[in-house]
PDB file of C-alpha atoms in Angstrom:
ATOM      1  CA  UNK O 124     -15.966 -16.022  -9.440  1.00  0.00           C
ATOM      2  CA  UNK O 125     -16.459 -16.238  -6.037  1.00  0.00           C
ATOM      3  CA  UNK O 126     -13.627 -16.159  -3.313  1.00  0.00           C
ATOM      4  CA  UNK O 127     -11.447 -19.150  -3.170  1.00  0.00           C
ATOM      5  CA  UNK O 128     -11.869 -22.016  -0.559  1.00  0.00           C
ATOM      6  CA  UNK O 129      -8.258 -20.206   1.415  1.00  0.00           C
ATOM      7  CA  UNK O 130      -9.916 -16.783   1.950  1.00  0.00           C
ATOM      8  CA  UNK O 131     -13.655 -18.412   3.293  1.00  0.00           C
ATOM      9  CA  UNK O 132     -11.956 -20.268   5.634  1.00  0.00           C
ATOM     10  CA  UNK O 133     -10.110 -17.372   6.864  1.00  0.00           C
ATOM     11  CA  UNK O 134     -12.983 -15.406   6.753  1.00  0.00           C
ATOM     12  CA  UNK O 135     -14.991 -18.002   9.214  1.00  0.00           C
ATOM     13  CA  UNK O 136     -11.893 -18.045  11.487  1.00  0.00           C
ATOM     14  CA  UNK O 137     -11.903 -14.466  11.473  1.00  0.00           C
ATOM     15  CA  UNK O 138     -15.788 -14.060  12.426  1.00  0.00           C
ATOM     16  CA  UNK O 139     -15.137 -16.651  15.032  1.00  0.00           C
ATOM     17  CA  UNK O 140     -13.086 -14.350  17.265  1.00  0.00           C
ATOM     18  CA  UNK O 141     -16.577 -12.233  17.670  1.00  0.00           C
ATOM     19  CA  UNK O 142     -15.064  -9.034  16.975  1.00  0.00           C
ATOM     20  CA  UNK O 143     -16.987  -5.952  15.291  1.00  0.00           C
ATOM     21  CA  UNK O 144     -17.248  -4.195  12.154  1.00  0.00           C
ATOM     22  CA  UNK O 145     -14.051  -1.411  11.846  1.00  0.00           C
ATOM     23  CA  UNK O 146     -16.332   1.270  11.468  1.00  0.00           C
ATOM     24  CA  UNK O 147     -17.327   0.686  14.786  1.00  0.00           C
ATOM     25  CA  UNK O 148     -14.112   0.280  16.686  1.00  0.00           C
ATOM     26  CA  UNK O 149     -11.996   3.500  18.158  1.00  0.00           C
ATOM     27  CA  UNK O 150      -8.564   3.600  16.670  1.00  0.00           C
ATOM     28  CA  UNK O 151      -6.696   1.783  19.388  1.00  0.00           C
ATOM     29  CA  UNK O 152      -9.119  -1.623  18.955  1.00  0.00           C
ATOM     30  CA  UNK O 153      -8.351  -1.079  14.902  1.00  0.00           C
ATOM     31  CA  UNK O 154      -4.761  -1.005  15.930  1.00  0.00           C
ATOM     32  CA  UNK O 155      -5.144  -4.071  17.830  1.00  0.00           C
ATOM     33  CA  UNK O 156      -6.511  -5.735  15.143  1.00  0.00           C
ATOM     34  CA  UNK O 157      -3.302  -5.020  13.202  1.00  0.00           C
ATOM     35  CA  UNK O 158      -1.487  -6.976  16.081  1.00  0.00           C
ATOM     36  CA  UNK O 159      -3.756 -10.011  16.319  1.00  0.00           C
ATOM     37  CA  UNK O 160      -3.047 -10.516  12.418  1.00  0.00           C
ATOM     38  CA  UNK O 161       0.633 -10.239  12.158  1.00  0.00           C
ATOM     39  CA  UNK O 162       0.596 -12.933  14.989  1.00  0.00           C
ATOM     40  CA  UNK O 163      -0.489 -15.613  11.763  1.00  0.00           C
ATOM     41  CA  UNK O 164       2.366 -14.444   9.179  1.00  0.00           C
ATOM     42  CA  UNK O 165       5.670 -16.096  11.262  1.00  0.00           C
ATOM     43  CA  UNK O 166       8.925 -14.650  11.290  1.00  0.00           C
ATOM     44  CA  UNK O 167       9.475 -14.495   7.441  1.00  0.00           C
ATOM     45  CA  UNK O 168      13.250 -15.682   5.547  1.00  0.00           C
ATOM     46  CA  UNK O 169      16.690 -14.424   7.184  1.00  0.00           C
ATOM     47  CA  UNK O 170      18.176 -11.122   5.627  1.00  0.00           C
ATOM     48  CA  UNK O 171      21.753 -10.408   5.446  1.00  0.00           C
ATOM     49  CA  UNK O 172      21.041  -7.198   8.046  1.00  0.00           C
ATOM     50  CA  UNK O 173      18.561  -5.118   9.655  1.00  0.00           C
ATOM     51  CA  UNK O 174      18.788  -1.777  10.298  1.00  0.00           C
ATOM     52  CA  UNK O 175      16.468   0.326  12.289  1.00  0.00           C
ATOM     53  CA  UNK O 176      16.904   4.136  10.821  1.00  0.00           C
ATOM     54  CA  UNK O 177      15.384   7.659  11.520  1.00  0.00           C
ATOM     55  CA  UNK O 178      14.572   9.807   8.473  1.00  0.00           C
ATOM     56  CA  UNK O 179      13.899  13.693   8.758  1.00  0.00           C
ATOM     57  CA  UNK O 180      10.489  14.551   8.399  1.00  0.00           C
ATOM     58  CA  UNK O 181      10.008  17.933   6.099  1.00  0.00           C
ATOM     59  CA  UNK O 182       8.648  19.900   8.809  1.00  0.00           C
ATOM     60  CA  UNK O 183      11.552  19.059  11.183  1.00  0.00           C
ATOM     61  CA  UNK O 184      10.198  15.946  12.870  1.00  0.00           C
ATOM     62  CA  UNK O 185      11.595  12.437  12.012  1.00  0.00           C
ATOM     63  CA  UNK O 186       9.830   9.163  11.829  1.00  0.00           C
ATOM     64  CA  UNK O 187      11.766   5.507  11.987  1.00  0.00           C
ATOM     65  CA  UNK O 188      12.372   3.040   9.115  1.00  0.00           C
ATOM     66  CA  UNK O 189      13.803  -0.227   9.223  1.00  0.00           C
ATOM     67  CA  UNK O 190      16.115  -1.140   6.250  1.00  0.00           C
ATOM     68  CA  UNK O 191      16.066  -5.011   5.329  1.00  0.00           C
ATOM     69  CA  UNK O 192      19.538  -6.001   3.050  1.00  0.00           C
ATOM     70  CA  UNK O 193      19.099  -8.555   1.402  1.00  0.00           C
ATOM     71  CA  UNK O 194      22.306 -11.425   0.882  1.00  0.00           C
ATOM     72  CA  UNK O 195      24.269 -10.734  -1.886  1.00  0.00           C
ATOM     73  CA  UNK O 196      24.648  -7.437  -3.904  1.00  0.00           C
ATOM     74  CA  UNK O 197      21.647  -5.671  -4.089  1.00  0.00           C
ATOM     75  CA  UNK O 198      20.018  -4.951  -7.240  1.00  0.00           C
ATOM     76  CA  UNK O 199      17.779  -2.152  -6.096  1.00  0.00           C
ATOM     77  CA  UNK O 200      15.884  -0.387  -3.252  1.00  0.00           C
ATOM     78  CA  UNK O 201      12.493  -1.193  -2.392  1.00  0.00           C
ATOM     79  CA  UNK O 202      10.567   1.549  -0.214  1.00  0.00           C
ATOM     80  CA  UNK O 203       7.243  -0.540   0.666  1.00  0.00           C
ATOM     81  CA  UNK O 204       4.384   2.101   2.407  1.00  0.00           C
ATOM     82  CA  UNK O 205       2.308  -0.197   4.396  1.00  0.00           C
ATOM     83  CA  UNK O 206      -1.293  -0.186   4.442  1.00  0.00           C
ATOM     84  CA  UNK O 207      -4.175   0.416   7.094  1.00  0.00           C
ATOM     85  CA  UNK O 208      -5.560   3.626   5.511  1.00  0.00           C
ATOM     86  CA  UNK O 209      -2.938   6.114   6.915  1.00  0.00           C
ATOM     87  CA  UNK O 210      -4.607   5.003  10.756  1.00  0.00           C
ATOM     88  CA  UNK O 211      -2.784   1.540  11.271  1.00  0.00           C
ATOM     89  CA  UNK O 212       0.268  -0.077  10.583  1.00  0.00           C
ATOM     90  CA  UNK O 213       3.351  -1.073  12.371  1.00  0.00           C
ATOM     91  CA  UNK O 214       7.320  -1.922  11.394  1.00  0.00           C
ATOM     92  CA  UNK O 215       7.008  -5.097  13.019  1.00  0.00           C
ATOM     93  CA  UNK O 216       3.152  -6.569  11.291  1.00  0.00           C
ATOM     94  CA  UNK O 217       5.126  -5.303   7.570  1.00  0.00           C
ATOM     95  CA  UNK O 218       8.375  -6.957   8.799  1.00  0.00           C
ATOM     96  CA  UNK O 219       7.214 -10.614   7.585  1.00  0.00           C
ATOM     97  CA  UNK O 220       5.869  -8.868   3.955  1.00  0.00           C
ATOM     98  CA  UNK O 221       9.586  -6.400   3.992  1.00  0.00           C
ATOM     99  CA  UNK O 222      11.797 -10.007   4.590  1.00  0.00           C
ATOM    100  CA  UNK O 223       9.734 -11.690   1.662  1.00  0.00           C
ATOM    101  CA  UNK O 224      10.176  -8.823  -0.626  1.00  0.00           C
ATOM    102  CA  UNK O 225      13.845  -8.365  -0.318  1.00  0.00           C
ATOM    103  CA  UNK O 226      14.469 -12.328  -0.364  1.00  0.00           C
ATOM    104  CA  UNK O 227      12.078 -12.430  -3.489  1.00  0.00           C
ATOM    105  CA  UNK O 228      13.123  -9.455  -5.292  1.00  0.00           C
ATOM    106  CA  UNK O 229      17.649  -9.147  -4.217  1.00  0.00           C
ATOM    107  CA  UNK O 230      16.514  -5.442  -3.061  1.00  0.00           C
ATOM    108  CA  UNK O 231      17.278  -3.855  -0.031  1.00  0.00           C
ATOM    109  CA  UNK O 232      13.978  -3.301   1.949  1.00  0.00           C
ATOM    110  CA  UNK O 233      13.301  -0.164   3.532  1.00  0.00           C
ATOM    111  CA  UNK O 234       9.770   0.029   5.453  1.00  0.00           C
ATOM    112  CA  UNK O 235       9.377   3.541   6.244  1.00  0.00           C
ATOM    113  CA  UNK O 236       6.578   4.059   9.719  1.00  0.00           C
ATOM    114  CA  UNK O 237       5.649   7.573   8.824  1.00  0.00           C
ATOM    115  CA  UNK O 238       3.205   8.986  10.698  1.00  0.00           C
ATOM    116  CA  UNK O 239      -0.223   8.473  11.176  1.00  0.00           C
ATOM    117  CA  UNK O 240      -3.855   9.908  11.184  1.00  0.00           C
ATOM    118  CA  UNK O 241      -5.620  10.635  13.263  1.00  0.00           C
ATOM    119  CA  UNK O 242      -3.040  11.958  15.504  1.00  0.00           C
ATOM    120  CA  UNK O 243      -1.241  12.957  12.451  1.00  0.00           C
ATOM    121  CA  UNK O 244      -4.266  13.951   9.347  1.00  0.00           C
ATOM    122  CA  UNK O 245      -3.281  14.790   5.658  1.00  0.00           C
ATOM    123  CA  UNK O 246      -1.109  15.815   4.235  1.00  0.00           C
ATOM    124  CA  UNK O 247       1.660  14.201   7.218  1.00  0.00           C
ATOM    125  CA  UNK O 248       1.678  10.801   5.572  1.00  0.00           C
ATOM    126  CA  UNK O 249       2.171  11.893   2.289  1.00  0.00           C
ATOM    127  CA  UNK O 250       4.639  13.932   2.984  1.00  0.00           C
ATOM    128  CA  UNK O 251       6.574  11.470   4.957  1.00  0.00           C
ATOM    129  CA  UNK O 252       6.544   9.148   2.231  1.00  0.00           C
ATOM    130  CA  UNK O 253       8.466  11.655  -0.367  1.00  0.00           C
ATOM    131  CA  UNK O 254      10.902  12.210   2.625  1.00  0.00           C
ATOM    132  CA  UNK O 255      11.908   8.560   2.547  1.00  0.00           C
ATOM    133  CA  UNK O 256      12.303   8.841  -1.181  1.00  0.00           C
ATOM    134  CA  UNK O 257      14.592  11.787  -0.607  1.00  0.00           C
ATOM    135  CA  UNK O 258      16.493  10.111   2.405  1.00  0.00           C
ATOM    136  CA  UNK O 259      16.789   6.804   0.471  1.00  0.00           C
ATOM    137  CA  UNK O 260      18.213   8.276  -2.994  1.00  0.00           C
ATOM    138  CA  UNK O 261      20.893   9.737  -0.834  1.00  0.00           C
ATOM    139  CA  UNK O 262      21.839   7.412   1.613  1.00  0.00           C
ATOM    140  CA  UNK O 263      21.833   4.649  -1.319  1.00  0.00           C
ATOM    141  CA  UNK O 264      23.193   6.193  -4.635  1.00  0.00           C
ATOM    142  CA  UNK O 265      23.390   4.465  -7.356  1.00  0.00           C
ATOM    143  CA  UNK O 266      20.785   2.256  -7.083  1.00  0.00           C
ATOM    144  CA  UNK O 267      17.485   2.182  -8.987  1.00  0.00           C
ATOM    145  CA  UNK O 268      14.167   2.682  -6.415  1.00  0.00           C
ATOM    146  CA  UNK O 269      11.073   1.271  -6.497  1.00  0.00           C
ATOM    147  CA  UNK O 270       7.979   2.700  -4.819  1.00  0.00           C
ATOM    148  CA  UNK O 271       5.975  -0.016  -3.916  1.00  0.00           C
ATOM    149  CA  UNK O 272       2.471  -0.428  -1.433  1.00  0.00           C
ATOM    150  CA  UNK O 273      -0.844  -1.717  -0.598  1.00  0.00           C
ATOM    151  CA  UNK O 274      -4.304  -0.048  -0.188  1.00  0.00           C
ATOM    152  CA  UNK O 275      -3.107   3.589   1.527  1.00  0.00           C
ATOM    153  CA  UNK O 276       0.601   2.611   1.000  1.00  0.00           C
ATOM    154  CA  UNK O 277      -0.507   2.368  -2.779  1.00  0.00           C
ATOM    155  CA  UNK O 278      -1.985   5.557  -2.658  1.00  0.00           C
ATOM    156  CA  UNK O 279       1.594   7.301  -0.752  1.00  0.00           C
ATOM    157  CA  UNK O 280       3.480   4.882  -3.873  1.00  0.00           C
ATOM    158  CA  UNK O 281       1.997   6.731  -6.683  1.00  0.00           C
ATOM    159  CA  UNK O 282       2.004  10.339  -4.497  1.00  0.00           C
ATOM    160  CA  UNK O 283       5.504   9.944  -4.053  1.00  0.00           C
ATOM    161  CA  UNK O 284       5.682   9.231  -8.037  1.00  0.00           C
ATOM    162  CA  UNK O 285       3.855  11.749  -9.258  1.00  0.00           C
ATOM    163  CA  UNK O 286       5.728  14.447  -6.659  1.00  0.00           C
ATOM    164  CA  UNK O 287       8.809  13.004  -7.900  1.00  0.00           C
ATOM    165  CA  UNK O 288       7.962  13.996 -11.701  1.00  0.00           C
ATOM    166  CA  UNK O 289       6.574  17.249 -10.814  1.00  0.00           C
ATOM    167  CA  UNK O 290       9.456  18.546  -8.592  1.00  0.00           C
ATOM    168  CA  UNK O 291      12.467  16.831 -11.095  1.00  0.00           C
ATOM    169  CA  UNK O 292      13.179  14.554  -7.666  1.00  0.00           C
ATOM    170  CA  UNK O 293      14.891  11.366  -7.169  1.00  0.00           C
ATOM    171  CA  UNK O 294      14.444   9.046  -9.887  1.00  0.00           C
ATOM    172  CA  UNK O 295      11.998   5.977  -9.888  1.00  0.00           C
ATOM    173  CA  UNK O 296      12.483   2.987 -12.211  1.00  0.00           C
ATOM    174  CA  UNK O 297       9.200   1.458 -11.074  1.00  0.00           C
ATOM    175  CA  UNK O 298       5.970   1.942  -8.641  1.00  0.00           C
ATOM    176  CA  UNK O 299       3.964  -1.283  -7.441  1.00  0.00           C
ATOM    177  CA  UNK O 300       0.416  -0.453  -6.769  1.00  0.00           C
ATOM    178  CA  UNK O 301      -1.329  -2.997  -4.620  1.00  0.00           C
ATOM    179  CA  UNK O 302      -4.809  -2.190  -4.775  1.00  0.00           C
ATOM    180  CA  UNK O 303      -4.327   1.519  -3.713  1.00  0.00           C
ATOM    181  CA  UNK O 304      -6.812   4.051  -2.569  1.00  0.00           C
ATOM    182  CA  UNK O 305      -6.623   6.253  -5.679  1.00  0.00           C
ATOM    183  CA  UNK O 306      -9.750   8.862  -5.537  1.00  0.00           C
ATOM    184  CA  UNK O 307     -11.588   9.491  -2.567  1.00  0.00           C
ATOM    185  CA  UNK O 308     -15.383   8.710  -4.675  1.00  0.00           C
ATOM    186  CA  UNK O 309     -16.778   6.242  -2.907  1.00  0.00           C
ATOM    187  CA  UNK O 310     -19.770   5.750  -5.057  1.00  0.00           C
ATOM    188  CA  UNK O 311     -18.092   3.656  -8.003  1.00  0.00           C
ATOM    189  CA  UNK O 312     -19.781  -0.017  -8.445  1.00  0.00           C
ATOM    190  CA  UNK O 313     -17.073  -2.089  -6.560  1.00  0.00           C
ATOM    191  CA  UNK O 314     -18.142   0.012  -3.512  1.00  0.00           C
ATOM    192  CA  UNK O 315     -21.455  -0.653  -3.739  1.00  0.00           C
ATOM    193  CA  UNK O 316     -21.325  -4.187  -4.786  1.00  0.00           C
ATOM    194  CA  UNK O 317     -22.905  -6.511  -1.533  1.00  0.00           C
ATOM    195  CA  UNK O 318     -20.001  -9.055  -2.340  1.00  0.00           C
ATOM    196  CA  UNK O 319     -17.205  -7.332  -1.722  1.00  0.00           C
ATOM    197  CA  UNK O 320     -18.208  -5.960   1.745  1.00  0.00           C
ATOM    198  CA  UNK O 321     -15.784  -8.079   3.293  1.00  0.00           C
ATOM    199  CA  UNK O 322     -12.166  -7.432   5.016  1.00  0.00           C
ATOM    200  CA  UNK O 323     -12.379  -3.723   4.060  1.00  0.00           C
ATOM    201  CA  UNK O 324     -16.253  -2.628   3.520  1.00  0.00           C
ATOM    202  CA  UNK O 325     -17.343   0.724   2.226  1.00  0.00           C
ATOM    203  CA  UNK O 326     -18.159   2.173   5.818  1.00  0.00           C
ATOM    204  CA  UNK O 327     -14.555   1.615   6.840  1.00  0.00           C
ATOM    205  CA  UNK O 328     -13.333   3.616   3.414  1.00  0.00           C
ATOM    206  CA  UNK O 329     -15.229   6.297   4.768  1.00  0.00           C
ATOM    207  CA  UNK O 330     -14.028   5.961   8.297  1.00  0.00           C
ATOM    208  CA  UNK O 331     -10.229   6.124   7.157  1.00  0.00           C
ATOM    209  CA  UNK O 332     -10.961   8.831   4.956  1.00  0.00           C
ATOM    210  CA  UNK O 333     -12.450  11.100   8.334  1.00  0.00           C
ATOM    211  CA  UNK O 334      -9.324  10.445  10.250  1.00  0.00           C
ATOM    212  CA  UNK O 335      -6.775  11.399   7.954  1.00  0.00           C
ATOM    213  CA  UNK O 336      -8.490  14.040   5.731  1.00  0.00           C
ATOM    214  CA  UNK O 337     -11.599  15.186   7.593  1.00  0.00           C
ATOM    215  CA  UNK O 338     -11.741  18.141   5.216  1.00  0.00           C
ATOM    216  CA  UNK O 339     -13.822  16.641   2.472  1.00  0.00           C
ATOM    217  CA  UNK O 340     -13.106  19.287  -0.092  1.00  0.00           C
ATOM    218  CA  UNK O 341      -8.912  18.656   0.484  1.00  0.00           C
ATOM    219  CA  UNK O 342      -9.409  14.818  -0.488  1.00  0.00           C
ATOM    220  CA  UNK O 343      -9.728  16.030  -3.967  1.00  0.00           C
ATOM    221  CA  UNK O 344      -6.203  16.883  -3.769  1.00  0.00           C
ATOM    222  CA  UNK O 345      -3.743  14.893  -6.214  1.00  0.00           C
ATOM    223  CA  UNK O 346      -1.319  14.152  -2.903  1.00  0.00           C
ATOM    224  CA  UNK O 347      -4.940  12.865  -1.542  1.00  0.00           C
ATOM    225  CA  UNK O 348      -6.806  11.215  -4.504  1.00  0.00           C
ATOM    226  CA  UNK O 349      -4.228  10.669  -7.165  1.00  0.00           C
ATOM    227  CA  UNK O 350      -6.232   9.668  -9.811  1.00  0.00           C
ATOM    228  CA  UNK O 351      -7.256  13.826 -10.107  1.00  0.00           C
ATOM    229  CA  UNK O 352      -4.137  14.578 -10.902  1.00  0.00           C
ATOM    230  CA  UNK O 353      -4.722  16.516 -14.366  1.00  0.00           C
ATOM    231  CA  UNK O 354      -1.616  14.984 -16.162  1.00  0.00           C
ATOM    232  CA  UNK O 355      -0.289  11.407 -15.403  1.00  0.00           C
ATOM    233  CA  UNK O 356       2.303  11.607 -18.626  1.00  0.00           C
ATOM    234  CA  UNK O 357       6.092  10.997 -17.916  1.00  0.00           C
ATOM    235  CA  UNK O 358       5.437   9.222 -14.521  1.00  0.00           C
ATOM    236  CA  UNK O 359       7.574   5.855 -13.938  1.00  0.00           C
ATOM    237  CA  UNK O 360       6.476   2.298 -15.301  1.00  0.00           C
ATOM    238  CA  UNK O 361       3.801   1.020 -13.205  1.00  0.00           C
ATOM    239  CA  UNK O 362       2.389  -2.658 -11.770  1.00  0.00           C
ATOM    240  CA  UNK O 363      -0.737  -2.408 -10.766  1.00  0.00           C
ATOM    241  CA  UNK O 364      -2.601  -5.365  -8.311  1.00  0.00           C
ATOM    242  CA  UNK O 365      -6.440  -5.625  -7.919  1.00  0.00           C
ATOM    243  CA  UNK O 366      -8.361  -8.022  -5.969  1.00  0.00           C
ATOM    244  CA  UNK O 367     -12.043  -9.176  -7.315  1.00  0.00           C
ATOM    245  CA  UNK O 368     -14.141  -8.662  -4.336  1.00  0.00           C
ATOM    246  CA  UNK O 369     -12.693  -5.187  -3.266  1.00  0.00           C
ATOM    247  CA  UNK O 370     -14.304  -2.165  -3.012  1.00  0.00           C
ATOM    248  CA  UNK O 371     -10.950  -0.086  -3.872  1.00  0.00           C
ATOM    249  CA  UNK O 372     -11.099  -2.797  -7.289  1.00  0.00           C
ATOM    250  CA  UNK O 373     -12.314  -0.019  -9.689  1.00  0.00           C
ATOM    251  CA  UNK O 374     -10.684   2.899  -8.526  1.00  0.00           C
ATOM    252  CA  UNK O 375      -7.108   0.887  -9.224  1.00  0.00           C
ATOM    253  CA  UNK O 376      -8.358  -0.341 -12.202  1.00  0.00           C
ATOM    254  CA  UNK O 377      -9.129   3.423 -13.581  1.00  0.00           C
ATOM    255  CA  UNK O 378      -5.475   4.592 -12.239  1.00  0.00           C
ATOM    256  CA  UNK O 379      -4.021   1.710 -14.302  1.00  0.00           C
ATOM    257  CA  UNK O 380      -6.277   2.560 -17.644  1.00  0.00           C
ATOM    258  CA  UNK O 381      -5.503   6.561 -16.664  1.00  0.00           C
ATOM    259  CA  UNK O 382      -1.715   5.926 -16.628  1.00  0.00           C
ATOM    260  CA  UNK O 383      -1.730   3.406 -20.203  1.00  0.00           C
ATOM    261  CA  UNK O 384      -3.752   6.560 -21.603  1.00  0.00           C
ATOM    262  CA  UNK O 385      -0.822   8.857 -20.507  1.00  0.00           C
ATOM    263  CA  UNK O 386       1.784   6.891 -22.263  1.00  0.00           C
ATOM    264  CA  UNK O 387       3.204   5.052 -18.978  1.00  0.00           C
ATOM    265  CA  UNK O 388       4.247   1.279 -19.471  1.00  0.00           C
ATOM    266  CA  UNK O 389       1.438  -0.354 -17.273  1.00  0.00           C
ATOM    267  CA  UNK O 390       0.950  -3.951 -16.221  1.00  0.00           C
ATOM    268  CA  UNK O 391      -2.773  -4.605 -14.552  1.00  0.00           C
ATOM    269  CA  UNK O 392      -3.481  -7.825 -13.029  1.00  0.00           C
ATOM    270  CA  UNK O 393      -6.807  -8.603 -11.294  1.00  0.00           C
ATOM    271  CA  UNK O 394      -6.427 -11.885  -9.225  1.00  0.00           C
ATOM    272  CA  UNK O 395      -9.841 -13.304  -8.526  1.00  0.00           C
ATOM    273  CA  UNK O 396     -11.152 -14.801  -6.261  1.00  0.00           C
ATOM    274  CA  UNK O 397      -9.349 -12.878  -3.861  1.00  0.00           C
ATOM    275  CA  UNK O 398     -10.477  -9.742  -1.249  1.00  0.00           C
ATOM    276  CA  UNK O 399      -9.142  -6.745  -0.051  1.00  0.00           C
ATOM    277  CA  UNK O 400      -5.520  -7.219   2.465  1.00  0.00           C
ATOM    278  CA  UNK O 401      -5.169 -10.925   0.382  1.00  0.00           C
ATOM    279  CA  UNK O 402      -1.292  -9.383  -0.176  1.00  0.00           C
ATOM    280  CA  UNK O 403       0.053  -8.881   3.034  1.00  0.00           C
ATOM    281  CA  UNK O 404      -1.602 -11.896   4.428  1.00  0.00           C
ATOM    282  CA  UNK O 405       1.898 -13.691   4.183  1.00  0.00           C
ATOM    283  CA  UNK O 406       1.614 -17.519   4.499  1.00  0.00           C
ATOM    284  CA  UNK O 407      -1.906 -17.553   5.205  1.00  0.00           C
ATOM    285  CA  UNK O 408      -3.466 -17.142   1.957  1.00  0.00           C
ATOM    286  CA  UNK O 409      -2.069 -18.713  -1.464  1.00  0.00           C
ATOM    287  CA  UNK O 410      -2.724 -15.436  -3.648  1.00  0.00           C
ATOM    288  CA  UNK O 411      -0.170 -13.588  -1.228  1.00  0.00           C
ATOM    289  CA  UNK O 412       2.177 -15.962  -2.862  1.00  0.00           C
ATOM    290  CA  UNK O 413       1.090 -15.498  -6.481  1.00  0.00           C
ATOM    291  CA  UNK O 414       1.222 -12.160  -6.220  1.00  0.00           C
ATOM    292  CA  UNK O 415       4.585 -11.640  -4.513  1.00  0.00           C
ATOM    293  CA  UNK O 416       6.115 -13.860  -7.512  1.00  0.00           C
ATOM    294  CA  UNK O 417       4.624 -11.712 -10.005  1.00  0.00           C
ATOM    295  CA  UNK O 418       6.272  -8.291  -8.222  1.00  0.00           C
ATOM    296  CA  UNK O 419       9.124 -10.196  -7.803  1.00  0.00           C
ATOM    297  CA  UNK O 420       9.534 -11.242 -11.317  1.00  0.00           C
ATOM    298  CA  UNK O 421       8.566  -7.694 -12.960  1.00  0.00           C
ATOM    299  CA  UNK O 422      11.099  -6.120 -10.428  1.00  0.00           C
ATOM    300  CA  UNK O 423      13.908  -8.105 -11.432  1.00  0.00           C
ATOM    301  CA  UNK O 424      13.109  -7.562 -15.294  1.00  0.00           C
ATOM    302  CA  UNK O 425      12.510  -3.583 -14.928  1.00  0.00           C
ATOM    303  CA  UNK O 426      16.125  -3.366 -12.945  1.00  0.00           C
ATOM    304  CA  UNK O 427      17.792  -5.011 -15.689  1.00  0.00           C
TER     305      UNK O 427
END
């Protein structure tokens, strides 16, 4: 299937602005880039409160959050990792995406900025990430967690799961894998494949991957490339998004097959037609909406 008629027209808009390949842009004019798109989401629905927050870091730094309540009682927390392979990604580009997510889903929102590559390289990110899982299970008792994100936030969503398990740490009723950076082999056929090179191409993969774990041989690490991990048994029920033309399409798709193999309740769904960052694009591209619905709905029936 090729993309649908949304995502080529965005595509041509995008091209229009002249702009290079990632690969080829220093880290501040990636950054930018993160900017210039959050200027098409809008301002997202109203929450009940905002909250801007500053979790400890484990090695005695801290990092800020923002915490989005929802109206009425929540049902749940939501920690959402952003994207922009552990190099870019600000509070206020996810705070469109956070609003939607708590109006959609009756869960308080909390978008966690941990720290970055390159300034801050493997395993900072990861480690922030369980941090907010420890901060939020004790500043919000009582209520179930989800671990949710997309591409590198995917990857933090099922680190923080699998640390979780393996240390007998806060409890987590569900993770939401967006299509997340789950092994660092960038050889599998949806990397390769000329017709996903779009959005997010192999060459940027492999430019993420240098900033925030330079040392090749650590990116075989589970808290780096979870889909090594030797036992994925007894980790929390998972929902697992893929996008058709995206080079990260296979390596989700193996996570989700790994985890049904291990015994964990797994829901996979591919939507097609669609590429790489299709999620956070909030009201610019349909399939953002499908696929918010879908977490939405499996969110509400996993809390109950």
């Amino acid at each position: 299937m090729a993309l649908d008629h949304a995502t080529t027209d965005f595509l041509k808009q995008l091209a229009g602005t002249g702009g290079k390949p990632l690969h080829e842009m220093s880290v501040t004019e990636a950054r930018a880039l993160g900017t210039f798109l959050a200027e098409l989401y809008g301002k997202g629905p109203d929450v009940a409160r905002v909250e801007e927050a500053t979790i400890p870091a484990e090695d005695g730094a801290s990092f800020p959050a923002r915490v989005l309540v929802p109206t009425g009682t929540p049902r749940g927390v939501l920690i959402y990792f952003h994207g922009g392979g552990w190099v870019l990604g600000t509070l206020d580009e996810f705070d469109t995406l956070g609003r939607e997510l708590a109006a959609r889903t009756g869960c308080t929102v909390v978008l966690p900025a941990y720290r970055l590559a390159p300034e801050h390289r493997y395993p900072t990110a990861a480690r922030d990430a369980y941090a907010t899982l420890r901060w939020v299970a004790a500043r919000m008792p009582g209520l179930p967690v989800v671990v949710a994100g997309d591409s590198a936030g995917g990857n933090l969503s099922a680190v923080v799961a699998q640390r979780a398990r393996d240390e007998n740490g806060p409890a987590v009723a569900l993770q939401v894998l967006v299509y997340p950076v789950t092994d660092c082999d960038l050889d599998r056929d949806s990397y390769l494949d000329p017709e996903n090179q779009l959005m997010l191409t192999r060459d940027a993969v492999a430019w993420f991957w240098d900033h925030y774990v330079p040392d090749r041989a650590q990116r075989a690490n589970p808290d780096a490339s979870p889909l090594r991990a030797a036992d994925l048994s007894g980790l929390p029920p998972a929902l697992v998004l893929t996008a058709e033309h995206d080079v990260l399409r296979d390596e989700g798709e193996e996570y989700a097959r790994r985890l049904r193999q291990a015994g964990v309740p797994v829901e996979l769904r591919r939507f097609e037609g669609q590429m790489h960052v299709f999620f956070t694009l909030v009201n610019v591209l349909p399939g953002s909406a499908a696929a918010l619905a879908l977490i939405a709905e499996t969110v509400e029936r996993r809390l109950e």
